[in-house]
Coordinates of N, CA, C and O in Angstrom, one line a residue:
X1 N 0.9 -1.2 0.0 CA 0.0 0.0 0.0 C 0.9 1.2 0.0 O 1.7 1.4 0.9
X2 N 0.7 2.1 -1.0 CA 1.4 3.3 -1.0 C 0.5 4.4 -0.5 O -0.6 4.6 -0.9
X3 N 1.1 5.2 0.4 CA 0.3 6.3 1.0 C 0.9 7.7 0.6 O 2.2 7.8 0.8
X4 N 0.1 8.6 0.2 CA 0.6 9.9 -0.2 C 0.0 10.9 0.7 O -1.2 11.2 0.6
X5 N 0.8 11.5 1.5 CA 0.4 12.6 2.4 C 0.6 13.9 1.9 O 1.6 14.2 1.2
X6 N -0.3 14.9 2.2 CA -0.1 16.2 1.7 C -0.9 17.2 2.7 O -1.7 16.7 3.5
X7 N -0.7 18.5 2.5 CA -1.4 19.4 3.3 C -0.7 20.2 4.4 O -1.3 21.0 5.0
X8 N 0.5 19.8 4.7 CA 1.3 20.5 5.7 C 1.6 21.9 5.3 O 1.4 22.4 4.2
X9 N 2.0 22.7 6.3 CA 2.4 24.1 6.1 C 2.6 24.8 7.3 O 2.8 24.2 8.4
X10 N 2.7 26.1 7.2 CA 2.9 27.0 8.4 C 1.7 27.8 8.7 O 1.1 28.4 7.8
X11 N 1.3 27.8 10.0 CA 0.1 28.5 10.4 C 0.4 29.2 11.7 O 1.2 28.7 12.5
X12 N -0.3 30.2 12.0 CA -0.2 30.8 13.3 C -1.1 30.0 14.4 O -2.0 29.4 14.0
X13 N -0.7 30.2 15.6 CA -1.5 29.5 16.7 C -2.9 29.9 16.6 O -3.3 31.1 16.3
X14 N -3.8 28.9 16.7 CA -5.2 29.2 16.6 C -5.8 28.9 15.2 O -7.0 28.9 15.0
X15 N -4.9 28.7 14.3 CA -5.3 28.5 12.9 C -5.6 27.0 12.6 O -5.6 26.2 13.5
X16 N -5.9 26.8 11.3 CA -6.3 25.4 10.9 C -5.5 25.0 9.7 O -5.1 25.8 8.9
X17 N -5.4 23.7 9.6 CA -4.9 23.0 8.4 C -5.6 21.7 8.2 O -6.2 21.1 9.1
X18 N -5.6 21.2 7.0 CA -6.2 19.9 6.7 C -5.1 19.1 5.9 O -4.6 19.5 4.9
X19 N -4.9 17.9 6.5 CA -3.9 17.0 5.9 C -4.7 15.9 5.2 O -5.8 15.5 5.6
X20 N -4.1 15.4 4.1 CA -4.8 14.3 3.3 C -3.8 13.2 3.2 O -2.6 13.3 3.1
X21 N -4.4 12.0 3.2 CA -3.6 10.8 3.0 C -4.4 9.9 2.0 O -5.5 9.5 2.2
X22 N -3.8 9.8 0.8 CA -4.4 9.1 -0.3 C -3.7 7.8 -0.7 O -2.5 7.7 -0.6
X23 N -4.4 6.8 -1.2 CA -3.9 5.6 -1.7 C -4.6 5.2 -3.0 O -5.7 5.5 -3.1
X24 N -3.8 4.7 -3.8 CA -4.4 4.3 -5.1 C -5.0 2.9 -5.0 O -5.6 2.4 -6.0
X25 N -4.8 2.2 -3.9 CA -5.2 0.8 -3.8 C -6.7 0.8 -3.5 O -7.2 1.4 -2.5
X26 N -7.4 0.0 -4.2 CA -8.9 -0.1 -4.0 C -9.3 -0.7 -2.7 O -10.4 -0.5 -2.3
X27 N -8.4 -1.5 -2.2 CA -8.7 -2.2 -0.9 C -8.3 -1.3 0.3 O -8.2 -1.8 1.4
X28 N -8.1 0.0 0.0 CA -7.7 0.9 1.1 C -8.7 0.9 2.3 O -8.3 1.0 3.4
X29 N -9.9 0.7 2.0 CA -11.0 0.7 3.0 C -10.8 -0.5 4.0 O -11.5 -0.5 5.0
X30 N -10.0 -1.5 3.7 CA -9.8 -2.6 4.5 C -8.6 -2.4 5.5 O -8.1 -3.4 6.1
X31 N -8.1 -1.2 5.5 CA -7.0 -0.9 6.4 C -7.4 0.1 7.5 O -8.2 1.0 7.2
X32 N -6.9 -0.1 8.6 CA -7.0 0.9 9.6 C -6.0 2.0 9.3 O -4.8 1.7 9.1
X33 N -6.4 3.2 9.2 CA -5.6 4.3 8.7 C -5.6 5.5 9.6 O -6.6 5.8 10.3
X34 N -4.4 6.1 9.8 CA -4.4 7.3 10.7 C -3.1 8.0 10.5 O -2.4 8.0 9.5
X35 N -2.8 8.8 11.6 CA -1.6 9.7 11.6 C -0.8 9.5 12.9 O -1.4 9.4 14.0
X36 N 0.5 9.6 12.7 CA 1.4 9.8 13.8 C 2.1 11.1 13.5 O 2.1 11.6 12.4
X37 N 2.8 11.6 14.6 CA 3.6 12.8 14.4 C 4.9 12.7 15.2 O 5.0 11.9 16.2
X38 N 5.9 13.4 14.7 CA 7.2 13.4 15.4 C 7.7 14.8 15.4 O 8.0 15.4 14.4
X39 N 7.8 15.3 16.6 CA 8.4 16.6 16.9 C 9.9 16.6 16.9 O 10.5 15.5 17.2
X40 N 10.6 17.7 16.7 CA 12.1 17.7 16.7 C 12.6 17.1 18.1 O 12.1 17.6 19.1
X41 N 13.5 16.2 18.0 CA 14.1 15.6 19.2 C 13.2 14.7 20.0 O 13.6 14.2 21.1
X42 N 12.0 14.3 19.5 CA 11.1 13.4 20.2 C 10.8 12.2 19.3 O 11.1 12.1 18.1
X43 N 10.2 11.2 20.0 CA 9.8 10.0 19.3 C 8.5 10.2 18.5 O 7.8 11.2 18.7
X44 N 8.2 9.2 17.7 CA 6.9 9.3 16.9 C 5.8 8.9 17.8 O 5.8 7.9 18.5
X45 N 4.7 9.8 17.8 CA 3.6 9.6 18.7 C 2.3 9.4 17.9 O 2.1 10.1 16.9
X46 N 1.4 8.7 18.4 CA 0.1 8.5 17.8 C -0.7 9.7 17.9 O -0.7 10.4 18.9
X47 N -1.5 10.0 16.8 CA -2.4 11.2 16.8 C -3.8 10.7 16.7 O -4.7 11.0 17.5
X48 N -4.1 9.9 15.7 CA -5.5 9.5 15.5 C -5.5 8.4 14.4 O -4.6 8.2 13.6
X49 N -6.6 7.5 14.5 CA -6.7 6.5 13.5 C -8.2 6.0 13.4 O -8.9 6.1 14.4
X50 N -8.6 5.6 12.3 CA -10.0 5.0 12.0 C -9.9 3.6 11.7 O -9.1 3.2 10.8
X51 N -10.6 2.8 12.4 CA -10.6 1.3 12.2 C -11.3 0.9 10.9 O -12.4 1.5 10.7
X52 N -10.8 0.0 10.2 CA -11.4 -0.5 9.0 C -12.7 -1.3 9.3 O -13.6 -1.4 8.5
X53 N -12.7 -1.9 10.4 CA -13.8 -2.8 10.7 C -15.1 -2.2 11.1 O -16.2 -2.6 10.6
X54 N -15.0 -1.2 12.0 CA -16.3 -0.6 12.5 C -16.3 0.9 12.4 O -17.2 1.6 12.9
X55 N -15.2 1.5 11.8 CA -15.2 2.9 11.7 C -14.9 3.7 13.0 O -15.0 4.9 13.0
X56 N -14.6 3.0 14.0 CA -14.3 3.6 15.3 C -13.0 4.5 15.1 O -12.0 4.1 14.5
X57 N -13.0 5.7 15.7 CA -11.9 6.6 15.6 C -11.3 6.9 17.0 O -12.1 7.2 17.9
X58 N -10.0 6.7 17.1 CA -9.3 7.0 18.3 C -8.5 8.3 18.2 O -8.0 8.6 17.1
X59 N -8.4 9.1 19.2 CA -7.6 10.3 19.2 C -6.7 10.3 20.4 O -7.1 9.8 21.5
X60 N -5.5 10.9 20.2 CA -4.7 11.1 21.4 C -5.3 12.2 22.2 O -6.0 13.1 21.7
X61 N -5.1 12.1 23.5 CA -5.8 13.1 24.4 C -5.4 14.6 24.0 O -6.1 15.5 24.2
X62 N -4.2 14.7 23.6 CA -3.6 16.1 23.3 C -4.3 16.7 22.1 O -4.2 18.0 21.9
X63 N -5.1 16.0 21.3 CA -5.7 16.6 20.1 C -7.2 16.4 20.1 O -7.9 17.0 19.3
X64 N -7.8 15.8 21.1 CA -9.2 15.6 21.2 C -9.9 16.9 21.3 O -9.5 17.9 22.0
X65 N -11.0 17.1 20.5 CA -11.7 18.3 20.5 C -11.2 19.3 19.5 O -11.9 20.3 19.2
X66 N -10.0 19.1 19.0 CA -9.4 20.0 18.0 C -9.2 19.4 16.6 O -9.3 20.1 15.6
X67 N -8.9 18.1 16.6 CA -8.6 17.4 15.4 C -9.8 16.5 15.0 O -10.4 15.9 15.9
X68 N -10.1 16.4 13.8 CA -11.1 15.5 13.3 C -10.6 14.7 12.1 O -10.2 15.2 11.1
X69 N -10.7 13.4 12.3 CA -10.3 12.4 11.2 C -11.6 12.0 10.5 O -12.6 11.7 11.1
X70 N -11.5 11.9 9.1 CA -12.6 11.4 8.3 C -12.1 10.6 7.2 O -10.9 10.8 6.8
X71 N -12.9 9.8 6.7 CA -12.5 8.8 5.6 C -13.5 8.9 4.5 O -14.7 8.8 4.7
X72 N -13.1 9.1 3.3 CA -13.9 9.1 2.1 C -13.5 7.9 1.2 O -12.5 7.9 0.5
X73 N -14.2 6.8 1.4 CA -13.9 5.6 0.8 C -13.8 5.7 -0.8 O -12.9 5.1 -1.4
X74 N -14.8 6.4 -1.3 CA -14.8 6.6 -2.8 C -13.5 7.2 -3.3 O -13.2 7.0 -4.5
X75 N -12.9 8.0 -2.5 CA -11.6 8.7 -2.9 C -10.4 8.0 -2.4 O -9.3 8.4 -2.7
X76 N -10.6 6.9 -1.7 CA -9.4 6.2 -1.0 C -8.5 7.2 -0.3 O -7.3 7.2 -0.4
X77 N -9.2 8.0 0.5 CA -8.5 9.1 1.1 C -9.0 9.3 2.6 O -10.2 9.2 2.8
X78 N -8.1 9.6 3.5 CA -8.5 10.1 4.8 C -8.0 11.5 5.0 O -7.0 11.9 4.4
X79 N -8.8 12.3 5.7 CA -8.5 13.7 5.9 C -8.4 13.9 7.4 O -9.1 13.4 8.2
X80 N -7.4 14.7 7.8 CA -7.2 15.2 9.2 C -7.4 16.7 9.2 O -6.6 17.4 8.8
X81 N -8.6 17.1 9.7 CA -8.8 18.5 9.9 C -8.3 18.9 11.3 O -8.7 18.3 12.3
X82 N -7.4 19.9 11.3 CA -6.7 20.3 12.5 C -7.1 21.7 12.8 O -6.8 22.6 12.0
X83 N -7.8 22.0 13.9 CA -8.3 23.3 14.2 C -7.6 23.7 15.5 O -7.1 22.9 16.3
X84 N -7.6 25.0 15.8 CA -7.1 25.6 17.0 C -5.7 25.0 17.3 O -5.3 24.6 18.4
X85 N -4.9 25.1 16.2 CA -3.5 24.6 16.3 C -2.7 25.3 17.3 O -2.8 26.6 17.5
X86 N -1.8 24.6 18.0 CA -0.9 25.2 19.0 C 0.5 24.9 18.6 O 0.8 24.0 17.9
X87 N 1.4 25.7 19.2 CA 2.9 25.5 18.8 C 3.3 24.1 19.1 O 4.2 23.6 18.4
X88 N 2.8 23.5 20.1 CA 3.2 22.1 20.5 C 2.7 21.1 19.5 O 3.1 19.9 19.5
X89 N 1.9 21.5 18.5 CA 1.5 20.6 17.4 C 2.5 20.6 16.3 O 2.4 19.8 15.4
X90 N 3.5 21.4 16.4 CA 4.5 21.5 15.4 C 5.3 20.1 15.3 O 5.8 19.6 16.3
X91 N 5.3 19.5 14.1 CA 5.9 18.2 14.0 C 5.8 17.8 12.5 O 5.1 18.4 11.7
X92 N 6.5 16.7 12.2 CA 6.3 16.1 10.9 C 5.2 15.0 11.1 O 5.3 14.2 12.0
X93 N 4.1 15.1 10.3 CA 3.0 14.2 10.4 C 3.1 13.1 9.4 O 3.3 13.4 8.2
X94 N 2.9 11.9 9.8 CA 3.1 10.7 9.0 C 1.7 10.0 8.9 O 1.1 9.6 9.9
X95 N 1.3 9.7 7.7 CA 0.2 8.9 7.4 C 0.6 7.4 7.6 O 1.7 7.1 7.3
X96 N -0.3 6.6 8.2 CA 0.1 5.2 8.5 C -1.1 4.3 8.3 O -2.3 4.7 8.4
X97 N -0.8 3.0 8.0 CA -1.9 2.1 7.8 C -1.5 0.7 8.3 O -0.3 0.4 8.3
X98 N -2.5 -0.1 8.8 CA -2.2 -1.4 9.3 C -3.4 -2.3 9.0 O -4.5 -1.8 8.8
X99 N -3.1 -3.6 9.0 CA -4.2 -4.6 8.9 C -4.9 -4.8 10.2 O -5.9 -5.5 10.2
X100 N -4.3 -4.3 11.3 CA -4.9 -4.5 12.6 C -6.2 -3.7 12.7 O -6.4 -2.8 12.0
X101 N -7.0 -4.1 13.7 CA -8.2 -3.4 14.0 C -8.0 -2.1 14.6 O -8.9 -1.2 14.4
X102 N -7.0 -1.9 15.4 CA -6.7 -0.7 16.1 C -5.2 -0.3 15.8 O -4.4 -1.2 15.5
X103 N -5.0 1.0 15.8 CA -3.6 1.4 15.6 C -3.3 2.6 16.5 O -3.6 3.7 16.3
X104 N -2.6 2.3 17.6 CA -2.2 3.3 18.6 C -0.7 3.3 18.8 O -0.2 4.1 19.5
X105 N 0.0 2.3 18.3 CA 1.4 2.1 18.5 C 2.1 2.1 17.1 O 1.6 1.4 16.2
X106 N 3.2 2.8 17.0 CA 3.9 2.8 15.8 C 4.5 1.4 15.4 O 4.7 1.1 14.2
X107 N 4.6 0.6 16.4 CA 5.2 -0.8 16.2 C 4.3 -1.7 15.3 O 4.8 -2.6 14.8
X108 N 3.0 -1.4 15.3 CA 2.1 -2.3 14.5 C 1.8 -1.7 13.1 O 1.0 -2.3 12.4
X109 N 2.4 -0.6 12.8 CA 2.1 0.0 11.5 C 2.8 -0.8 10.4 O 3.9 -1.2 10.5
X110 N 2.0 -1.1 9.4 CA 2.5 -1.9 8.3 C 3.0 -1.0 7.2 O 4.0 -1.4 6.4
X111 N 2.4 0.2 7.0 CA 2.8 1.0 5.9 C 2.9 2.5 6.4 O 2.0 2.9 7.1
X112 N 3.9 3.2 5.9 CA 4.1 4.6 6.2 C 4.1 5.4 5.0 O 4.6 5.0 3.9
X113 N 3.4 6.6 5.1 CA 3.6 7.5 4.0 C 4.8 8.4 4.3 O 5.4 8.4 5.4
X114 N 5.1 9.3 3.3 CA 6.1 10.3 3.6 C 5.6 11.3 4.6 O 4.4 11.5 4.7
X115 N 6.4 12.0 5.3 CA 6.0 12.9 6.3 C 5.6 14.3 5.6 O 6.1 14.6 4.5
X116 N 4.7 15.0 6.3 CA 4.4 16.3 5.9 C 4.6 17.2 7.1 O 4.1 16.9 8.2
X117 N 5.3 18.3 6.9 CA 5.7 19.2 8.0 C 4.5 20.2 8.4 O 4.1 20.9 7.5
X118 N 4.2 20.2 9.6 CA 3.3 21.2 10.1 C 4.0 22.1 11.1 O 4.6 21.6 12.1
X119 N 4.0 23.4 10.9 CA 4.7 24.3 11.8 C 3.7 25.3 12.3 O 3.0 26.0 11.5
X120 N 3.6 25.5 13.6 CA 2.6 26.4 14.2 C 3.4 27.4 15.0 O 4.1 27.1 15.9
X121 N 3.3 28.7 14.5 CA 4.0 29.7 15.2 C 3.2 30.4 16.3 O 2.0 30.5 16.1
X122 N 3.8 30.9 17.3 CA 3.1 31.5 18.4 C 2.9 33.0 18.2 O 3.4 33.6 17.2

């Protein structure tokens, strides 16, 4: 599965960005798909993911209420709407996919997209 991430950029605190993760594979809907991020000098951390089996969406506590993940099966794409961005959201965001039902650890990710940089200025 090839994942193509896009949508990063620079925004001021309180602003919004939308990230996209697209796949050309028609069976994309059978993967749990989501996002991780890695800030400078830190490890890769879970942000959000949507399960392929029941559509359940998990969010990291740090982004709950601000980030919204959605999936458009017809487009083989997931979108991450990020609102009320904070400087601590600055990181490289990675799209990820797995055959597992849930995805909250980087260790179970089967496929990674290229990163897209999100910079939030104060």
